[in-house]
Amino acid sequence: MVNACKVVTTVDVGVMVGVGVELSVVFVIGPILDALPENSGQLGRAHGDRSQGAVCRSGTSPPSPCRPPP
């Protein structure tokens, strides 16, 4: 029973953290990027996308397409 409670707690906390992160992006980061002048908001979103892609693909053996070659 204790093991089941640990599993349920871990899953619940993981879902709450994931939802919290998504809501912060939608309601906090989005308006900040939208308020930037000219195309800076688009550049900020593109940089965030490249950074996220680089983190997600950092464990692969071929070089990541998100990072420029050294």
Short mmCIF file of C-alpha atoms in Angstrom, two decimals:
data_model
loop_
_atom_site.label_atom_id
_atom_site.label_comp_id
_atom_site.label_asym_id
_atom_site.label_seq_id
_atom_site.Cartn_x
_atom_site.Cartn_y
_atom_site.Cartn_z
CA MET A 1 0.00 0.00 0.00
CA VAL A 2 2.84 2.38 0.81
CA ASN A 3 4.44 1.66 -2.58
CA ALA A 4 1.16 2.46 -4.34
CA CYS A 5 0.94 5.76 -2.45
CA LYS A 6 4.51 6.62 -3.47
CA VAL A 7 3.72 5.94 -7.13
CA VAL A 8 0.50 7.97 -7.06
CA THR A 9 2.23 10.86 -5.29
CA THR A 10 5.10 10.89 -7.77
CA VAL A 11 2.76 10.88 -10.76
CA ASP A 12 0.54 13.60 -9.26
CA VAL A 13 3.47 15.88 -8.47
CA GLY A 14 4.94 15.31 -11.94
CA VAL A 15 1.66 16.27 -13.59
CA MET A 16 1.30 19.37 -11.41
CA VAL A 17 4.83 20.53 -12.24
CA GLY A 18 4.32 19.93 -15.96
CA VAL A 19 1.04 21.83 -16.01
CA GLY A 20 2.57 24.67 -13.97
CA VAL A 21 5.44 25.05 -16.40
CA GLU A 22 3.11 25.11 -19.40
CA LEU A 23 0.86 27.70 -17.75
CA SER A 24 3.82 29.91 -16.90
CA VAL A 25 4.93 29.83 -20.52
CA VAL A 26 1.46 30.68 -21.78
CA PHE A 27 0.55 33.38 -19.27
CA VAL A 28 3.93 34.86 -18.30
CA ILE A 29 6.55 34.34 -21.01
CA GLY A 30 4.15 34.71 -23.96
CA PRO A 31 3.00 38.26 -23.12
CA ILE A 32 6.56 39.33 -22.34
CA LEU A 33 7.75 38.14 -25.75
CA ASP A 34 4.70 39.69 -27.45
CA ALA A 35 5.53 43.08 -25.90
CA LEU A 36 9.04 43.21 -27.35
CA PRO A 37 9.59 45.64 -30.23
CA GLU A 38 9.62 44.66 -33.91
CA ASN A 39 10.49 41.00 -34.48
CA SER A 40 12.32 40.54 -31.16
CA GLY A 41 9.48 38.39 -29.84
CA GLN A 42 9.79 36.03 -32.78
CA LEU A 43 13.57 35.90 -32.33
CA GLY A 44 13.09 35.16 -28.62
CA ARG A 45 10.70 32.31 -29.39
CA ALA A 46 13.08 30.91 -32.00
CA HIS A 47 15.97 31.01 -29.54
CA GLY A 48 13.87 29.22 -26.93
CA ASP A 49 12.89 26.57 -29.45
CA ARG A 50 16.51 26.01 -30.46
CA SER A 51 17.60 25.82 -26.83
CA GLN A 52 14.87 23.33 -25.99
CA GLY A 53 15.75 21.23 -29.02
CA ALA A 54 19.43 21.26 -28.12
CA VAL A 55 18.68 20.06 -24.59
CA CYS A 56 16.38 17.31 -25.82
CA ARG A 57 18.85 16.03 -28.40
CA SER A 58 22.07 16.43 -26.40
CA GLY A 59 22.38 12.68 -25.79
CA THR A 60 22.37 11.67 -29.45
CA SER A 61 25.57 10.60 -31.18
CA PRO A 62 25.29 12.74 -34.36
CA PRO A 63 25.67 16.49 -33.85
CA SER A 64 22.46 18.29 -32.99
CA PRO A 65 20.96 20.28 -35.89
CA CYS A 66 20.00 22.99 -33.40
CA ARG A 67 23.57 23.89 -32.49
CA PRO A 68 25.88 25.60 -34.96
CA PRO A 69 29.12 23.75 -35.67
CA PRO A 70 32.12 24.92 -33.61
#
